[in-house]
Amino acid sequence: MCIRDRRLNVYGSLLAAGTSGDGILFSRNAASDWYGLRFLTSGSGTLAHCRLEHATYGLDMRSSATVSVSSTVIDDGTYGIYALDGTIELASVTLTNQSTSAFYGNGVAPTLLDAGTVLENSNQGLHLLNLSGLNWTAPLTIRDNTTTGVTLTDCESPSLDNLTITGSAGANGAIYLDDVGEFTLGGGNVITGNTWPVTITAGSYPAAGCVIPTTGNDNDDIQVSGGASARTGTWRVFPDLQYVVNGSVSISAGGGLTIAPGQEIRFGPSDRLNVYGTLIAEGSPGSEIVFTRDATSLWYGLRFLTSGSGTLAHCQAVLFPVQRVKPVKSVADDGDRTLSLIH
């Protein structure tokens, strides 16, 4: 079936059941992409042994019903699957070569019926938004995506396990967690060959017991890519991992960040930690907290603004990596606030 500058809207039921030797092709009829299969209101469908190619939205889910897809390839479009409602069941589905996301779900995550689904060769592999309490345990392969493998945005307290994420070559690496609160990464994940194992923004905090790889990626640390948040949480210590800040981080008014004893925080050139809320960095003798630069250029320090407050104990703010400790005795002060410095 070839469709030009149009879509197939499904308000009822679509059955497209090919076979392994006689599949069904949905494609464009000209040089421009078509708009895909759109399921609306209570529209449902079953697709088996199909190929959808050159569509802006390969499968566009806006229905409260269920669409089941098996042994199908969705290739060369903008979004492989774009889901805003309903249930998407996937079994041995390949979503590949999508310029934005292989799977995009706003309030919707896919239901995987086997371990054969692959999200690959796209800008982002899996991008989920606005899913509170996401508990991902289904095996899924996400590989060779250019910006990031998995992106979670405003997904409160997620848990991710049994994901295989490789070849994420972009700035955010394998997993990008944007203002999600406390998150958990399980021991069943395979995260290797990426620029970073995990990137967080302000307002994302690894839970105790998180399993974050310390080898096998280009940068074997936790990247913090900036942002502002009024959440409260802790940057915990994980053996052989440091927090590397690439993009200034802001603790918004009403929010708070606690840095655990023994942690080392490294900042990129010209990056800083802006405190409008509360910063607690209480180390102890032998478990000092170190703030330092991650490159040859200086970082811009800890800045307390408006009503920002903090307590620093047994900390070192240094110009060079921790092997060459050089304390800095000045603290930026731009307003009416309280700052306690101990040892």
GROMACS .gro file of C-alpha atoms in nm:
model
  343
    1MET     CA    1   0.000   0.000   0.000
    2CYS     CA    2   0.147   0.336  -0.108
    3ILE     CA    3   0.012   0.659   0.042
    4ARG     CA    4   0.116   1.012  -0.060
    5ASP     CA    5   0.094   1.306   0.183
    6ARG     CA    6  -0.184   1.127   0.372
    7ARG     CA    7  -0.247   0.891   0.661
    8LEU     CA    8  -0.472   0.600   0.741
    9ASN     CA    9  -0.702   0.702   1.030
   10VAL     CA   10  -0.841   0.413   1.234
   11TYR     CA   11  -1.149   0.472   1.449
   12GLY     CA   12  -1.261   0.109   1.421
   13SER     CA   13  -1.028  -0.188   1.379
   14LEU     CA   14  -0.732  -0.247   1.146
   15LEU     CA   15  -0.613  -0.601   1.075
   16ALA     CA   16  -0.290  -0.623   0.874
   17ALA     CA   17  -0.170  -0.980   0.919
   18GLY     CA   18   0.098  -1.080   0.675
   19THR     CA   19   0.316  -1.389   0.691
   20SER     CA   20   0.689  -1.443   0.703
   21GLY     CA   21   0.695  -1.505   0.328
   22ASP     CA   22   0.422  -1.264   0.229
   23GLY     CA   23   0.445  -0.945   0.432
   24ILE     CA   24   0.248  -0.620   0.406
   25LEU     CA   25   0.420  -0.295   0.304
   26PHE     CA   26   0.300   0.055   0.395
   27SER     CA   27   0.509   0.319   0.218
   28ARG     CA   28   0.506   0.656   0.044
   29ASN     CA   29   0.408   0.704  -0.318
   30ALA     CA   30   0.638   1.000  -0.385
   31ALA     CA   31   0.953   1.165  -0.255
   32SER     CA   32   0.776   1.319   0.049
   33ASP     CA   33   0.698   1.115   0.359
   34TRP     CA   34   0.341   1.013   0.433
   35TYR     CA   35   0.184   1.060   0.777
   36GLY     CA   36   0.152   0.701   0.900
   37LEU     CA   37  -0.117   0.491   1.066
   38ARG     CA   38  -0.316   0.691   1.319
   39PHE     CA   39  -0.538   0.523   1.579
   40LEU     CA   40  -0.801   0.755   1.731
   41THR     CA   41  -1.072   0.742   2.002
   42SER     CA   42  -1.132   0.364   2.040
   43GLY     CA   43  -0.947   0.255   1.727
   44SER     CA   44  -0.758  -0.074   1.763
   45GLY     CA   45  -0.537  -0.288   1.545
   46THR     CA   46  -0.323  -0.593   1.486
   47LEU     CA   47  -0.014  -0.572   1.264
   48ALA     CA   48   0.196  -0.880   1.191
   49HIS     CA   49   0.478  -0.924   0.939
   50CYS     CA   50   0.443  -0.566   0.818
   51ARG     CA   51   0.687  -0.299   0.710
   52LEU     CA   52   0.611   0.071   0.756
   53GLU     CA   53   0.859   0.305   0.592
   54HIS     CA   54   0.911   0.674   0.517
   55ALA     CA   55   0.636   0.793   0.754
   56THR     CA   56   0.641   1.102   0.976
   57TYR     CA   57   0.465   0.895   1.245
   58GLY     CA   58   0.493   0.529   1.159
   59LEU     CA   59   0.236   0.429   1.415
   60ASP     CA   60   0.053   0.721   1.577
   61MET     CA   61  -0.139   0.605   1.886
   62ARG     CA   62  -0.409   0.843   2.014
   63SER     CA   63  -0.667   0.577   2.096
   64SER     CA   64  -0.766   0.437   2.434
   65ALA     CA   65  -0.768   0.083   2.291
   66THR     CA   66  -0.488  -0.168   2.215
   67VAL     CA   67  -0.266  -0.201   1.910
   68SER     CA   68  -0.061  -0.520   1.886
   69VAL     CA   69   0.244  -0.525   1.659
   70SER     CA   70   0.457  -0.832   1.591
   71SER     CA   71   0.737  -0.932   1.353
   72THR     CA   72   0.728  -0.584   1.201
   73VAL     CA   73   0.985  -0.325   1.091
   74ILE     CA   74   0.920   0.051   1.107
   75ASP     CA   75   1.196   0.222   0.912
   76ASP     CA   76   1.318   0.558   0.776
   77GLY     CA   77   1.083   0.813   0.930
   78THR     CA   78   1.060   1.078   1.199
   79TYR     CA   79   0.898   0.878   1.482
   80GLY     CA   80   0.874   0.500   1.463
   81ILE     CA   81   0.594   0.487   1.720
   82TYR     CA   82   0.437   0.803   1.863
   83ALA     CA   83   0.207   0.718   2.154
   84LEU     CA   84  -0.015   0.953   2.353
   85ASP     CA   85  -0.278   0.707   2.480
   86GLY     CA   86  -0.383   0.343   2.491
   87THR     CA   87  -0.175   0.026   2.496
   88ILE     CA   88   0.103  -0.065   2.251
   89GLU     CA   89   0.202  -0.433   2.251
   90LEU     CA   90   0.530  -0.519   2.077
   91ALA     CA   91   0.675  -0.859   1.990
   92SER     CA   92   0.990  -0.887   1.777
   93VAL     CA   93   0.952  -0.535   1.638
   94THR     CA   94   1.241  -0.332   1.495
   95LEU     CA   95   1.218   0.047   1.504
   96THR     CA   96   1.507   0.189   1.307
   97ASN     CA   97   1.642   0.497   1.127
   98GLN     CA   98   1.407   0.752   1.285
   99SER     CA   99   1.521   1.114   1.279
  100THR     CA  100   1.362   1.203   1.617
  101SER     CA  101   1.274   0.893   1.826
  102ALA     CA  102   1.230   0.524   1.760
  103PHE     CA  103   0.963   0.511   2.034
  104TYR     CA  104   0.812   0.827   2.184
  105GLY     CA  105   0.557   0.790   2.461
  106ASN     CA  106   0.392   1.075   2.650
  107GLY     CA  107   0.215   0.903   2.938
  108VAL     CA  108   0.251   0.569   2.758
  109ALA     CA  109   0.523   0.302   2.769
  110PRO     CA  110   0.529   0.000   2.537
  111THR     CA  111   0.424  -0.344   2.659
  112LEU     CA  112   0.684  -0.596   2.543
  113LEU     CA  113   0.562  -0.949   2.479
  114ASP     CA  114   0.905  -1.101   2.409
  115ALA     CA  115   1.275  -1.013   2.415
  116GLY     CA  116   1.301  -0.953   2.042
  117THR     CA  117   1.222  -0.581   2.008
  118VAL     CA  118   1.506  -0.350   1.897
  119LEU     CA  119   1.526   0.030   1.890
  120GLU     CA  120   1.822   0.133   1.677
  121ASN     CA  121   1.999   0.380   1.450
  122SER     CA  122   1.778   0.674   1.546
  123ASN     CA  123   1.832   1.010   1.711
  124GLN     CA  124   1.685   0.874   2.037
  125GLY     CA  125   1.594   0.515   2.106
  126LEU     CA  126   1.328   0.528   2.379
  127HIS     CA  127   1.186   0.863   2.493
  128LEU     CA  128   0.924   0.854   2.769
  129LEU     CA  129   0.756   1.150   2.938
  130ASN     CA  130   0.516   1.201   3.227
  131LEU     CA  131   0.509   0.846   3.360
  132SER     CA  132   0.505   0.834   3.739
  133GLY     CA  133   0.644   0.522   3.906
  134LEU     CA  134   0.771   0.361   3.586
  135ASN     CA  135   0.901   0.012   3.667
  136TRP     CA  136   1.071  -0.124   3.356
  137THR     CA  137   1.176  -0.491   3.376
  138ALA     CA  138   1.119  -0.624   3.021
  139PRO     CA  139   1.426  -0.713   2.811
  140LEU     CA  140   1.483  -0.455   2.536
  141THR     CA  141   1.776  -0.387   2.303
  142ILE     CA  142   1.860  -0.023   2.231
  143ARG     CA  143   2.164   0.029   2.010
  144ASP     CA  144   2.354   0.276   1.796
  145ASN     CA  145   2.140   0.584   1.856
  146THR     CA  146   2.303   0.919   1.794
  147THR     CA  147   2.190   1.137   2.088
  148THR     CA  148   2.088   0.900   2.365
  149GLY     CA  149   1.958   0.547   2.417
  150VAL     CA  150   1.689   0.617   2.678
  151THR     CA  151   1.547   0.957   2.775
  152LEU     CA  152   1.309   0.994   3.069
  153THR     CA  153   1.154   1.337   3.122
  154ASP     CA  154   0.937   1.415   3.426
  155CYS     CA  155   0.896   1.043   3.499
  156GLU     CA  156   0.869   1.041   3.876
  157SER     CA  157   1.086   0.782   4.061
  158PRO     CA  158   1.155   0.543   3.772
  159SER     CA  159   1.324   0.204   3.789
  160LEU     CA  160   1.500   0.056   3.485
  161ASP     CA  161   1.626  -0.301   3.453
  162ASN     CA  162   1.705  -0.561   3.184
  163LEU     CA  163   1.791  -0.305   2.918
  164THR     CA  164   2.080  -0.362   2.679
  165ILE     CA  165   2.207  -0.021   2.569
  166THR     CA  166   2.510   0.004   2.341
  167GLY     CA  167   2.659   0.249   2.095
  168SER     CA  168   2.490   0.568   2.220
  169ALA     CA  169   2.742   0.814   2.078
  170GLY     CA  170   2.584   1.149   2.166
  171ALA     CA  171   2.648   1.392   2.448
  172ASN     CA  172   2.397   1.227   2.683
  173GLY     CA  173   2.512   0.868   2.640
  174ALA     CA  174   2.309   0.561   2.733
  175ILE     CA  175   2.046   0.697   2.978
  176TYR     CA  176   1.935   1.059   3.020
  177LEU     CA  177   1.723   1.134   3.328
  178ASP     CA  178   1.566   1.480   3.328
  179ASP     CA  179   1.418   1.596   3.662
  180VAL     CA  180   1.286   1.252   3.763
  181GLY     CA  181   1.357   1.258   4.137
  182GLU     CA  182   1.515   0.948   4.283
  183PHE     CA  183   1.575   0.672   4.027
  184THR     CA  184   1.695   0.311   4.033
  185LEU     CA  185   1.907   0.124   3.778
  186GLY     CA  186   1.899  -0.252   3.829
  187GLY     CA  187   2.172  -0.511   3.797
  188GLY     CA  188   2.021  -0.667   3.484
  189ASN     CA  189   2.112  -0.376   3.258
  190VAL     CA  190   2.395  -0.410   3.007
  191ILE     CA  191   2.533  -0.061   2.941
  192THR     CA  192   2.852  -0.056   2.736
  193GLY     CA  193   3.012   0.124   2.444
  194ASN     CA  194   2.835   0.456   2.512
  195THR     CA  195   2.976   0.803   2.573
  196TRP     CA  196   2.836   0.800   2.930
  197PRO     CA  197   2.652   0.528   3.124
  198VAL     CA  198   2.407   0.780   3.271
  199THR     CA  199   2.343   1.154   3.247
  200ILE     CA  200   2.127   1.338   3.498
  201THR     CA  201   1.998   1.692   3.529
  202ALA     CA  202   1.925   1.891   3.843
  203GLY     CA  203   1.643   1.712   4.022
  204SER     CA  204   1.755   1.357   3.938
  205TYR     CA  205   1.922   1.149   4.211
  206PRO     CA  206   2.050   0.790   4.200
  207ALA     CA  207   1.893   0.576   4.472
  208ALA     CA  208   2.097   0.369   4.713
  209GLY     CA  209   2.172   0.037   4.548
  210CYS     CA  210   2.177   0.174   4.192
  211VAL     CA  211   2.399  -0.035   3.966
  212ILE     CA  212   2.591   0.205   3.743
  213PRO     CA  213   2.876   0.065   3.529
  214THR     CA  214   3.228   0.171   3.621
  215THR     CA  215   3.390   0.032   3.304
  216GLY     CA  216   3.305  -0.020   2.940
  217ASN     CA  217   3.197   0.331   2.834
  218ASP     CA  218   3.396   0.627   2.704
  219ASN     CA  219   3.344   0.816   3.032
  220ASP     CA  220   3.284   0.590   3.329
  221ASP     CA  221   3.125   0.845   3.561
  222ILE     CA  222   2.787   1.011   3.622
  223GLN     CA  223   2.741   1.316   3.401
  224VAL     CA  224   2.534   1.611   3.525
  225SER     CA  225   2.419   1.818   3.228
  226GLY     CA  226   2.284   2.122   3.411
  227GLY     CA  227   1.926   2.229   3.463
  228ALA     CA  228   1.731   2.379   3.754
  229SER     CA  229   1.501   2.202   4.000
  230ALA     CA  230   1.315   2.264   4.324
  231ARG     CA  231   1.333   1.897   4.420
  232THR     CA  232   1.527   1.770   4.721
  233GLY     CA  233   1.766   1.477   4.696
  234THR     CA  234   2.115   1.335   4.743
  235TRP     CA  235   2.414   1.275   4.521
  236ARG     CA  236   2.528   0.950   4.678
  237VAL     CA  237   2.870   0.789   4.670
  238PHE     CA  238   2.921   0.497   4.431
  239PRO     CA  239   3.262   0.327   4.426
  240ASP     CA  240   3.482   0.436   4.133
  241LEU     CA  241   3.225   0.689   4.009
  242GLN     CA  242   3.239   1.067   4.027
  243TYR     CA  243   2.986   1.333   3.930
  244VAL     CA  244   3.103   1.537   3.630
  245VAL     CA  245   2.910   1.862   3.580
  246ASN     CA  246   2.892   1.974   3.216
  247GLY     CA  247   2.648   2.264   3.228
  248SER     CA  248   2.578   2.479   3.532
  249VAL     CA  249   2.334   2.330   3.786
  250SER     CA  250   2.084   2.536   3.985
  251ILE     CA  251   1.913   2.438   4.310
  252SER     CA  252   1.592   2.640   4.287
  253ALA     CA  253   1.423   2.813   4.581
  254GLY     CA  254   1.255   2.552   4.800
  255GLY     CA  255   1.482   2.278   4.671
  256GLY     CA  256   1.781   2.114   4.830
  257LEU     CA  257   2.086   1.910   4.735
  258THR     CA  258   2.280   1.693   4.979
  259ILE     CA  259   2.623   1.567   4.875
  260ALA     CA  260   2.731   1.253   5.055
  261PRO     CA  261   3.063   1.234   5.244
  262GLY     CA  262   3.357   1.117   5.035
  263GLN     CA  263   3.211   1.237   4.706
  264GLU     CA  264   3.409   1.417   4.437
  265ILE     CA  265   3.230   1.663   4.209
  266ARG     CA  266   3.410   1.774   3.893
  267PHE     CA  267   3.303   2.080   3.694
  268GLY     CA  268   3.355   2.160   3.330
  269PRO     CA  269   3.504   2.492   3.217
  270SER     CA  270   3.303   2.793   3.337
  271ASP     CA  271   3.038   2.571   3.503
  272ARG     CA  272   2.913   2.636   3.856
  273LEU     CA  273   2.661   2.521   4.115
  274ASN     CA  274   2.401   2.795   4.172
  275VAL     CA  275   2.220   2.775   4.505
  276TYR     CA  276   1.884   2.950   4.544
  277GLY     CA  277   1.764   2.679   4.782
  278THR     CA  278   1.982   2.477   5.021
  279LEU     CA  279   2.314   2.298   4.973
  280ILE     CA  280   2.432   2.047   5.235
  281ALA     CA  281   2.784   1.918   5.182
  282GLU     CA  282   2.898   1.766   5.511
  283GLY     CA  283   3.202   1.548   5.479
  284SER     CA  284   3.403   1.401   5.762
  285PRO     CA  285   3.772   1.349   5.838
  286GLY     CA  286   3.897   1.098   5.583
  287SER     CA  287   3.574   1.133   5.380
  288GLU     CA  288   3.606   1.488   5.262
  289ILE     CA  289   3.391   1.623   4.982
  290VAL     CA  290   3.596   1.761   4.693
  291PHE     CA  291   3.480   2.022   4.442
  292THR     CA  292   3.724   2.053   4.152
  293ARG     CA  293   3.758   2.109   3.778
  294ASP     CA  294   3.735   1.838   3.514
  295ALA     CA  295   3.958   2.002   3.255
  296THR     CA  296   4.243   2.249   3.226
  297SER     CA  297   4.021   2.559   3.252
  298LEU     CA  298   3.885   2.687   3.583
  299TRP     CA  299   3.531   2.622   3.696
  300TYR     CA  300   3.319   2.905   3.842
  301GLY     CA  301   3.260   2.776   4.194
  302LEU     CA  302   2.963   2.758   4.429
  303ARG     CA  303   2.733   3.059   4.401
  304PHE     CA  304   2.470   3.140   4.665
  305LEU     CA  305   2.199   3.377   4.538
  306THR     CA  306   1.886   3.552   4.675
  307SER     CA  307   1.781   3.331   4.970
  308GLY     CA  308   2.022   3.045   4.898
  309SER     CA  309   2.180   2.885   5.206
  310GLY     CA  310   2.424   2.607   5.278
  311THR     CA  311   2.640   2.410   5.514
  312LEU     CA  312   2.984   2.291   5.407
  313ALA     CA  313   3.191   2.075   5.642
  314HIS     CA  314   3.517   1.896   5.569
  315CYS     CA  315   3.511   2.009   5.206
  316GLN     CA  316   3.786   2.105   4.964
  317ALA     CA  317   3.734   2.341   4.672
  318VAL     CA  318   4.038   2.290   4.451
  319LEU     CA  319   4.173   2.418   4.122
  320PHE     CA  320   4.334   2.095   4.014
  321PRO     CA  321   4.233   1.728   4.035
  322VAL     CA  322   4.237   1.585   4.384
  323GLN     CA  323   4.597   1.460   4.351
  324ARG     CA  324   4.702   1.829   4.359
  325VAL     CA  325   4.485   1.985   4.626
  326LYS     CA  326   4.487   2.364   4.643
  327PRO     CA  327   4.213   2.504   4.869
  328VAL     CA  328   4.020   2.810   4.756
  329LYS     CA  329   3.913   3.034   5.044
  330SER     CA  330   3.655   3.255   4.873
  331VAL     CA  331   3.281   3.197   4.836
  332ALA     CA  332   3.061   3.393   4.592
  333ASP     CA  333   2.801   3.597   4.782
  334ASP     CA  334   2.529   3.782   4.589
  335GLY     CA  335   2.254   3.843   4.846
  336ASP     CA  336   2.106   3.793   5.189
  337ARG     CA  337   2.166   3.431   5.287
  338THR     CA  338   2.327   3.202   5.540
  339LEU     CA  339   2.638   2.995   5.477
  340SER     CA  340   2.809   2.780   5.736
  341LEU     CA  341   3.168   2.669   5.676
  342ILE     CA  342   3.311   2.404   5.908
  343HIS     CA  343   3.667   2.276   5.877
   0.00000   0.00000   0.00000
